[in-house]
C-alpha positions as a printed Julia matrix, in Angstrom:
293×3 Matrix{Float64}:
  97.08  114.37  137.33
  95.72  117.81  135.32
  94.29  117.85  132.27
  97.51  119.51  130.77
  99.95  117.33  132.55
  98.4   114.91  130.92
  97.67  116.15  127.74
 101.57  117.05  127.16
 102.39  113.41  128.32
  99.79  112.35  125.51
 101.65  114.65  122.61
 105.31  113.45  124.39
 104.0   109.65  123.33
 102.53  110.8   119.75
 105.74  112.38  119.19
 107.72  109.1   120.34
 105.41  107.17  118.11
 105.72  109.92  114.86
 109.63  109.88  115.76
 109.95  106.2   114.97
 107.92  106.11  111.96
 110.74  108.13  110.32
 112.58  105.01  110.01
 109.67  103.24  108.95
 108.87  105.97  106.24
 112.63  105.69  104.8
 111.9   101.84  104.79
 109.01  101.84  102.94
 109.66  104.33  100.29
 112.15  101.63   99.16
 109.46  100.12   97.51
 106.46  102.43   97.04
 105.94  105.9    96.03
 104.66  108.63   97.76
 100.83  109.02   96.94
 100.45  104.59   97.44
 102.32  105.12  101.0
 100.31  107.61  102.02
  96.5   106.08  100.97
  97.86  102.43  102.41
  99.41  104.01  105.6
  95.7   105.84  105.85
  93.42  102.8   104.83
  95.16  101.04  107.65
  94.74  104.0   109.89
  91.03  104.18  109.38
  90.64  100.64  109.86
  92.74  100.19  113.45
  90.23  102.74  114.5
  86.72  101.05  113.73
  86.92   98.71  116.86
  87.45  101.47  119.1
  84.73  103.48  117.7
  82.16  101.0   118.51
  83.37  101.17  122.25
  83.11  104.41  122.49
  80.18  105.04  121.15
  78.68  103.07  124.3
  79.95  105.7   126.44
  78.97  108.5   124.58
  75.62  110.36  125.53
  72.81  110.43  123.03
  73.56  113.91  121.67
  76.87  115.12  123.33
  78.31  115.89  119.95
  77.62  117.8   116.42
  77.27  115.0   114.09
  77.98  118.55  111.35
  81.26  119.78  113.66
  82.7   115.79  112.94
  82.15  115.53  109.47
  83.19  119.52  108.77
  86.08  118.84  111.42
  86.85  115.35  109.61
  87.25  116.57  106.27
  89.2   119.52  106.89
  91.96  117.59  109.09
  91.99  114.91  106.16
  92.68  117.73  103.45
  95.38  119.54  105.67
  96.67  116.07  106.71
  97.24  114.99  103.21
  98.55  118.47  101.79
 101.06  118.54  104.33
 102.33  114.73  104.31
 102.74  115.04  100.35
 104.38  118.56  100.32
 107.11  116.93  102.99
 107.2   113.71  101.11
 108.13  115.25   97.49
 110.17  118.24   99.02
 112.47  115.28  100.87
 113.64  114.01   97.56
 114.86  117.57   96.38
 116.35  118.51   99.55
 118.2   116.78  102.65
 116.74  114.84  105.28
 118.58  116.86  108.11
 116.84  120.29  106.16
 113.75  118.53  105.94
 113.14  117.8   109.43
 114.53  121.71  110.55
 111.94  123.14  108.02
 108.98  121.21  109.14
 109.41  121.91  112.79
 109.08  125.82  111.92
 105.38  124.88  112.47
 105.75  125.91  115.79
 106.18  129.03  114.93
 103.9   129.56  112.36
 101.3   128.08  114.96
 101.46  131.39  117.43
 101.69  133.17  114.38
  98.61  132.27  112.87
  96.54  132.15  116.2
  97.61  135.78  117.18
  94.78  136.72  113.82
  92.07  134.51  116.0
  92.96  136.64  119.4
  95.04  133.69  121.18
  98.13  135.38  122.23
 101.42  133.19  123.28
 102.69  134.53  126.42
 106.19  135.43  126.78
 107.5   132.25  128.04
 106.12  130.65  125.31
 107.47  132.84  122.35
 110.92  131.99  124.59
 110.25  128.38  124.34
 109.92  128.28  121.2
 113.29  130.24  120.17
 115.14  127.82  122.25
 113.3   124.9   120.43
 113.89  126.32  117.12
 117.77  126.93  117.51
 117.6   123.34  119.25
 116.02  122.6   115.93
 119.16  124.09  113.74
 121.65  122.26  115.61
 119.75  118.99  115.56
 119.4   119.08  111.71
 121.04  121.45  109.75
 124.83  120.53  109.19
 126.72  123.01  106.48
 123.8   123.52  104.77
 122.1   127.1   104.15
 121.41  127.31  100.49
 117.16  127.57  100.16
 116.25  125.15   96.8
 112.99  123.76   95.85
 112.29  120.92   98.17
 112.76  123.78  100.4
 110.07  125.81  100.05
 107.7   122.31   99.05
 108.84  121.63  102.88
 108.08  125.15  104.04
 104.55  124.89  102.54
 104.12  121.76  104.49
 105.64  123.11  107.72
 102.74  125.79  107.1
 100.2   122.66  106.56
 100.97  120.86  109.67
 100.17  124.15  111.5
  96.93  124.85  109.85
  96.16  121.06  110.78
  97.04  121.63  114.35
  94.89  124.76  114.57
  91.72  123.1   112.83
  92.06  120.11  115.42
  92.12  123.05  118.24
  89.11  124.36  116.87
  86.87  120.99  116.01
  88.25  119.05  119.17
  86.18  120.06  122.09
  82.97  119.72  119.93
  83.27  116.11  118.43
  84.41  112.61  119.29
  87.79  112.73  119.14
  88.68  109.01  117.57
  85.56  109.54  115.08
  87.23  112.88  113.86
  90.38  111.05  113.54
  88.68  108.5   111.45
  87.44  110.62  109.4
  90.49  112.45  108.6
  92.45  109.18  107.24
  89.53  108.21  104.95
  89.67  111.43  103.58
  93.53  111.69  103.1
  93.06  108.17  101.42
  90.46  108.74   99.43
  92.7   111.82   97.87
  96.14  110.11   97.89
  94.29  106.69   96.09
  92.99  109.11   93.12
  97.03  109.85   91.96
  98.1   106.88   93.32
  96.03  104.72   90.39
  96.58  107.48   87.64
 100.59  108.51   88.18
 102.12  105.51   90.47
  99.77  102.37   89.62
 101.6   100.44   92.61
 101.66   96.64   92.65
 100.27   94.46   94.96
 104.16   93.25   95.3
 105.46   96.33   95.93
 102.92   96.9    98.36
 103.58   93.42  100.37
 106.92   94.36   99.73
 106.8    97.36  102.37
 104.25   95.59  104.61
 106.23   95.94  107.8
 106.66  100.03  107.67
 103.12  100.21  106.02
 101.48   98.63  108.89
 103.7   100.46  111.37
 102.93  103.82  110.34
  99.43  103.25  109.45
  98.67  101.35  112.7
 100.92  103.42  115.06
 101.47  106.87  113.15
  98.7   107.45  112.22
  96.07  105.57  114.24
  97.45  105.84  117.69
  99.81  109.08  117.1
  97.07  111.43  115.29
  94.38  109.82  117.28
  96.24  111.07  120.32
  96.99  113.79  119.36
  92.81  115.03  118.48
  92.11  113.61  122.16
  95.48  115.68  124.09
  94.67  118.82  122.12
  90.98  119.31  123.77
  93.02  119.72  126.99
  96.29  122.03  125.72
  97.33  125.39  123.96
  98.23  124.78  120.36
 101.17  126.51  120.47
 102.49  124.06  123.27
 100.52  121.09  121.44
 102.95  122.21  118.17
 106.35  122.82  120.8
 105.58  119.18  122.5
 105.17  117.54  118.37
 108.48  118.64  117.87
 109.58  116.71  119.55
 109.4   113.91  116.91
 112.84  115.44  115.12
 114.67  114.6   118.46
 113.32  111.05  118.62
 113.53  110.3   115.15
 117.27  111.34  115.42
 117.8   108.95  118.64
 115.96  106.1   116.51
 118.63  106.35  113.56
 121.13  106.16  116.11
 119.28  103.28  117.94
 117.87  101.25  115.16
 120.49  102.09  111.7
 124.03  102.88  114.06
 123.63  106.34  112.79
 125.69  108.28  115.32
 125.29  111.41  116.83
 127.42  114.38  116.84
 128.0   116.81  119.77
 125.97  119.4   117.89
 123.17  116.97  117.7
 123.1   116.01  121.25
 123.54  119.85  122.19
 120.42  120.17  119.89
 118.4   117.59  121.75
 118.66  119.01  124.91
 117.31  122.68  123.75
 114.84  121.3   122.32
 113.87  119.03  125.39
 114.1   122.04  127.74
 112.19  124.15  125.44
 109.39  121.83  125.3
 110.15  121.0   129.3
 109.53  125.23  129.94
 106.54  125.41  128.06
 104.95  122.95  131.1
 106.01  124.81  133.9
 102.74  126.7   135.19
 102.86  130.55  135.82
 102.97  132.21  138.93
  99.22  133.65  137.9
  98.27  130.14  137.34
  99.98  129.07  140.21
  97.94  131.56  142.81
  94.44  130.5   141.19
């Protein structure tokens, strides 16, 4: 198996774990708000990877990294992490779900967008993938709705976060250890999201046990498998595929309402599934250049 093969299987399964924890975030905002989900989901995150930090630092080579590329790399996923999970979590409760989801996938667009200014160029079949994803993307979520209000453009600026996280992972992942970075980056988003969490939410510790169940799945799976994953497939992978394969979380998250709360879906939605499935599916077929090498 090639390194992208199986880097895009990698994304495939962080976007099959980020797809699920959309029921898990509607769960647990039942109980607690935004900032207190976001620092417990993190806490828990950081924690689940400890353990496997201490394994791998038996395997890693007395010097193979930048200890200064981690913690720069750490921090600066942690600050984009958390800017673009509040912006999405705020803008959700002035706009529709459906809206929501179509207006944070635009990341893959704003992905090739941005890396064009740091000389990596999408190819063709790329920039094609990614209009067939993104009208895969209206059909999927957008249902007689075109008006542009303020959770809107809160959800824009976090489509817009989620690429600049993307990109900084491309940078900072072939120079550090991957699960350390990761770390790193959940501390941080904790640390921030605990400082309003005390002053604007002060959450109970019954509210909190309350929404154990989607807590611990999204901080154990979401975040500490599915952005973990994500660091370690990105070393391997263009970002603007890395963002196309992601997106694939709106599709899953969609087949997970139907699945796990009998929300059924529409002929538009299923016609919306499959662009976006052969979109992503395109972006892994290898050129002919690539092919004759």
């Amino acid at each position: 198996m090639n390194k992208q093969l199986r880097a895009g299987l990698l994304l495939t399964l962080t976007a099959l774990i980020w797809g699920a924890a959309f029921v898990a975030q509607s769960v647990g905002m039942d109980y607690v708000g935004p900032f207190t989900y976001l620092c417990s989901r993190n806490i828990i995150g950081g924690i689940v990877l400890l353990p496997l930090i201490k394994f791998t630092n038996k395997s890693e080579a007395p010097g193979q990294f930048n200890k200064r590329d981690l913690i720069i790399g750490g921090i600066c996923c942690g600050i984009a992490l958390f800017v673009a999970s509040i912006l999405q979590q705020v803008g959700i409760k002035y706009t529709s779900v459906g809206k929501a989801g179509f207006i944070t996938s635009l990341y893959m667009i704003i992905v090739p967008i941005i890396s064009i200014f740091f000389g990596k160029k999408a190819s063709k079949k790329i920039w094609f993938s990614v209009v067939i994803a993104v009208v895969g993307m209206y059909c999927l979520c957008i249902n007689g709705e075109s008006s542009i209000n303020k959770g809107d453009m809160l959800v824009l600026c976090c489509a817009l976060g989620f690429a600049v996280h993307i990109l900084i992972i491309d940078h900072f992942s072939p120079k550090v250890n991957g699960i350390k970075m990761s770390c790193i980056q959940f501390w941080v988003c904790a640390a921030i999201s605990a400082v309003p969490m005390l002053i604007i939410e002060k959450p109970t510790m019954s509210s909190i046990i309350a929404a154990w169940a989607p807590i611990l799945y999204a901080g154990a799976f979401s975040s500490g498998v599915g952005y973990t994953l994500q660091i370690i497939a990105q070393k391997d992978i263009d970002p603007t595929v890395a963002s196309l394969i992601c997106s694939l979380e709106s599709v899953f998250s969609v087949l997970f309402g139907w699945l796990l709360l009998n929300q059924a879906l529409s002929g538009k939605e299923l016609f919306g599934c499959l662009l976006v499935f052969i979109g992503v599916i395109l972006t892994q077929i290898p050129d002919n250049k690539s092919q004759l090498n």
